[in-house]
Structures are given as C-alpha cells and as structure tokens.
Coordinates of C-alpha atoms and ligand atoms in Angstrom, one line a residue:
M1 CA -146.0 211.6 253.2
T2 CA -142.0 211.3 253.2
D3 CA -139.2 209.8 255.2
H4 CA -136.7 212.3 254.1
I5 CA -136.7 216.0 255.9
R6 CA -134.0 218.4 253.9
F7 CA -136.1 221.8 255.3
A8 CA -135.8 222.0 259.1
G9 CA -136.5 224.6 259.6
H10 CA -136.2 226.6 256.7
G11 CA -138.3 229.9 255.8
V12 CA -140.2 229.0 252.6
L13 CA -141.9 231.0 250.3
V14 CA -143.6 230.0 247.2
T15 CA -145.8 231.4 244.8
G16 CA -148.8 230.4 242.8
A17 CA -149.1 228.1 246.0
A18 CA -153.3 227.9 246.2
R19 CA -153.4 224.8 243.4
G20 CA -151.9 222.7 240.8
I21 CA -147.9 222.7 241.1
G22 CA -147.2 225.6 243.2
A23 CA -149.4 223.9 246.4
A24 CA -148.2 219.8 245.2
V25 CA -144.7 222.4 246.4
A26 CA -145.9 224.1 250.1
R27 CA -147.1 220.4 250.8
R28 CA -143.2 219.2 249.9
F29 CA -141.5 221.5 251.6
A30 CA -144.0 221.6 254.6
E31 CA -143.2 217.8 254.1
E32 CA -140.0 218.4 254.9
G33 CA -139.6 220.5 257.9
G34 CA -140.0 223.9 256.0
R35 CA -142.3 227.0 257.0
V36 CA -144.5 227.4 254.0
L37 CA -146.3 230.8 253.3
V38 CA -148.4 229.6 250.7
T39 CA -149.1 233.0 248.7
D40 CA -151.3 233.4 245.6
R41 CA -153.4 235.8 244.4
D42 CA -156.9 233.9 245.1
L43 CA -156.2 234.5 248.8
P44 CA -159.7 232.2 249.9
E45 CA -157.8 229.2 247.9
A46 CA -154.3 229.9 249.5
E47 CA -156.5 229.5 252.6
R48 CA -157.6 226.4 252.2
T49 CA -154.7 225.0 251.4
A50 CA -152.4 226.5 253.8
A51 CA -155.5 225.2 256.2
A52 CA -155.3 222.0 254.9
L53 CA -151.5 221.1 255.4
R54 CA -151.6 222.9 259.0
Q55 CA -154.6 220.0 259.6
H56 CA -151.4 217.4 259.0
G57 CA -149.7 219.4 261.6
L58 CA -147.4 220.9 259.2
G59 CA -146.3 224.3 259.2
A60 CA -147.9 227.1 256.5
Q61 CA -150.3 229.9 256.6
A62 CA -151.6 232.1 253.3
L63 CA -150.6 235.7 252.3
V64 CA -152.6 237.3 249.0
C65 CA -149.8 238.2 246.6
D66 CA -149.9 239.7 243.3
I67 CA -146.5 239.3 241.2
A68 CA -147.7 241.7 238.5
D69 CA -147.8 244.3 241.9
R70 CA -144.4 244.9 242.9
T71 CA -145.8 246.6 246.3
S72 CA -147.4 243.2 247.7
V73 CA -144.2 241.0 246.5
E74 CA -142.2 243.2 248.6
A75 CA -144.6 242.7 251.4
A76 CA -145.2 239.2 251.2
V77 CA -140.8 238.7 251.1
A78 CA -141.0 241.3 254.3
H79 CA -144.1 238.8 255.7
A80 CA -142.2 236.0 255.3
V81 CA -139.0 237.5 257.1
A82 CA -141.6 238.8 260.0
A83 CA -142.9 235.7 259.9
F84 CA -139.7 232.6 259.6
G85 CA -137.3 235.3 260.9
L86 CA -135.6 235.0 257.6
L87 CA -136.2 233.6 254.1
D88 CA -134.6 230.8 252.8
V89 CA -135.8 230.0 249.6
L90 CA -138.2 231.2 247.1
V91 CA -140.4 229.2 244.0
N92 CA -141.2 231.2 241.5
C93 CA -144.8 229.2 240.3
A94 CA -146.7 231.4 240.1
A95 CA -147.7 231.8 236.1
H96 CA -150.7 233.7 233.9
C97 CA -152.0 230.3 231.2
S98 CA -155.3 230.7 229.1
P99 CA -156.7 227.7 228.3
D100 CA -157.9 229.4 225.5
A101 CA -154.9 231.0 223.6
P102 CA -155.0 231.7 220.6
L103 CA -152.6 230.6 217.7
F104 CA -149.1 232.1 217.4
E105 CA -149.7 234.4 214.5
D106 CA -152.2 235.1 216.3
D107 CA -151.9 236.4 219.1
H108 CA -152.5 240.1 220.7
D109 CA -149.9 242.4 221.9
E110 CA -152.6 242.8 224.9
A111 CA -151.6 239.4 225.5
W112 CA -148.3 238.1 225.0
A113 CA -147.9 242.0 227.2
L114 CA -150.2 240.4 229.9
D115 CA -148.2 236.7 230.3
L116 CA -144.5 239.1 229.9
D117 CA -145.5 241.0 233.1
V118 CA -147.5 237.7 235.2
T119 CA -145.1 235.1 234.0
L120 CA -141.7 236.3 233.2
T121 CA -141.0 240.0 235.3
G122 CA -143.3 238.7 238.2
A123 CA -140.7 236.4 239.0
Y124 CA -138.2 238.7 238.5
R125 CA -140.3 240.6 240.9
C126 CA -140.4 238.3 243.1
C127 CA -135.9 237.2 242.6
R128 CA -135.7 241.1 243.3
A129 CA -137.3 241.5 246.6
A130 CA -136.3 237.8 247.5
L131 CA -132.8 237.8 246.6
P132 CA -131.4 239.9 249.9
H133 CA -132.8 237.3 252.7
L134 CA -131.9 234.6 250.3
A135 CA -128.5 236.4 250.3
T136 CA -128.3 236.4 254.6
S137 CA -129.8 232.8 255.2
G138 CA -126.3 232.4 253.6
R139 CA -128.6 229.2 252.2
G140 CA -130.9 230.5 249.9
A141 CA -132.5 228.8 246.7
I142 CA -134.0 230.1 243.8
V143 CA -136.4 227.8 242.5
S144 CA -138.1 229.0 238.6
I145 CA -141.0 226.7 237.5
G146 CA -140.5 226.3 233.8
S147 CA -142.6 225.0 230.8
V148 CA -142.7 222.3 228.1
N149 CA -144.0 225.7 226.0
G150 CA -140.1 226.3 226.3
L151 CA -139.7 222.9 224.2
Q152 CA -142.9 222.9 221.8
D153 CA -146.2 224.9 221.3
F154 CA -149.0 224.9 222.6
G155 CA -150.3 228.1 223.2
N156 CA -149.2 231.3 226.1
H157 CA -146.4 231.7 223.4
A158 CA -144.3 233.8 226.1
Ligands
LIG201 N1 -149.4 222.0 233.9 C1 -148.8 221.6 233.8 O1 -149.3 220.6 232.6 C2 -147.3 222.4 233.5 C3 -146.5 221.4 232.8 C4 -145.5 223.0 232.7 C5 -144.6 223.8 233.5 N2 -145.9 223.8 234.3 C6 -145.8 225.8 235.2 O2 -145.8 225.1 236.4 C7 -146.6 226.2 237.5 C8 -148.1 225.9 238.1 O3 -148.4 225.7 236.4 P1 -149.9 224.3 237.1 O4 -150.6 223.4 236.1 O5 -149.9 224.5 238.6 O6 -151.0 225.5 237.2 P2 -152.2 226.3 238.3 O7 -153.6 227.7 236.9 O8 -152.9 225.3 238.6 O9 -152.4 227.3 239.4 C9 -151.4 228.8 239.0 C10 -151.7 229.3 239.7 O10 -151.2 230.9 240.0 C11 -151.6 231.8 240.2 N3 -152.0 233.0 239.7 C12 -151.9 233.8 238.8 N4 -151.5 234.3 238.5 C13 -151.2 235.1 239.2 C14 -150.3 236.1 239.8 N5 -150.0 237.4 239.0 N6 -149.6 236.4 241.2 C15 -150.3 235.7 241.8 N7 -150.4 234.1 241.8 C16 -151.2 233.8 240.2 C17 -153.3 231.3 239.8 O11 -154.2 231.9 241.1 C18 -153.4 230.0 240.7 O12 -152.9 228.9 242.1 C19 -146.9 227.6 236.4 O13 -145.3 227.9 235.9 C20 -146.4 226.6 234.6 O14 -145.7 227.3 233.9 C21 -147.3 223.3 234.3

C-alpha cells in the first residue's frame, strides 16, 4: 500500500491488466484512489485480479476487452464512462509477445502483421476511442507502455 493518494475519483482504464505489469499498474492506481477498469482479453484472469483489489477495499471491476477488435475497445471505453461517469486515464499495456519468437531474419509476415495489429494498432484503437472522453475530463492522460525491444533486439521485432 502507498500513502500517496494522487488519483482520488479518477476513472482509469488499463488494457492487458489481468496479469504482469498491467495488473501492477491497476493495483497502484487503485491504491492511490482511482476507480479502475481492469480489462484484458482473458476475462477470468481479469476478474481474479479485480476481485483481489476489491478484497483490499480498492475500487476495481473487470471487463473483457480485446484491443485487436475495434468494437470491443469501444465497448470497454463506453463501459468505463458509464461506470465512473468520466474517463481520466488510459493505460495501454496489452501487447502481443511470443516467448519463442523467431530471429529477425526468420520472422514471418503473418507474425509481423499480428504483432503490429495488436501492440501498435491496438494502442491506437484505444487512444482513438478514449480521446474524446479524456479531453472532456479536463485532466485526461494516456500512458503507453513501451519496451526494451525498442532499444535492443529481444525478439518480437514489430
Ligand atoms: N515483462 C517485461 O520485461 C517487459 C519489459 C518492457 C516492456 N514490457 C511491456 O509491458 C507490457 C506488459 O508486459 P507484461 O510482461 O506484463 O506482459 P504479460 O504477457 O504478463 O501480460 C500481457 C497481458 O496482455 C493481455 N493481452 C494480450 N493480447 C491482448 C489483446 N489482444 N487484448 C487485450 N489484452 C491482451 C494478456 O492476456 C496479458 O494479460 C507490454 O506492453 C510489454 O511490451 C514488458
């Protein structure tokens, strides 16, 4: 837990929040007073993550959201606005990552296209859907999680 309360009353939508970094981001926002929509394409895991936050008295609910699907993204943003009355923060954390990614020179067009569609275009879909609401809130912010892959080749080149 933290003593800092920077996000009291803020509506926060985190993608890829069922586990890993996204789940940690969701927890930190909730600990700092935010009302967090824990979204992921893995709904059961997202529900477990949100339930664990609620057990600690924190404001969190779960919703399925596949960032590769425009309709799913728009539904998640609409849900956040309806549930919280506003949307102040979007965190783009979902990403497509293969543990057994091939070498750069062996990569397939299909794998490249999938990585781009989820990790890059997915973040764009979320920004596009959220932006009008973030602008309305007057304190809107978008945080997009980058990767060390931008600095050095660890696979998942796209
Ligand atoms: N783990 C690291 O060392 C590391 C380092 C630098 C950056 N990052 C970045 O941080 C972010 C999260 O990484 P992580 O290690 O926590 O990953 P992770 O694999 O543990 O979690 C990713 C989450 O995204 C979800 N997801 C995948 N595709 C999705 C989709 N189409 N729609 C919605 N959700 C989807 C998964 O279900 C999963 O819950 C990624 O953007 C990654 O590039 C990770």
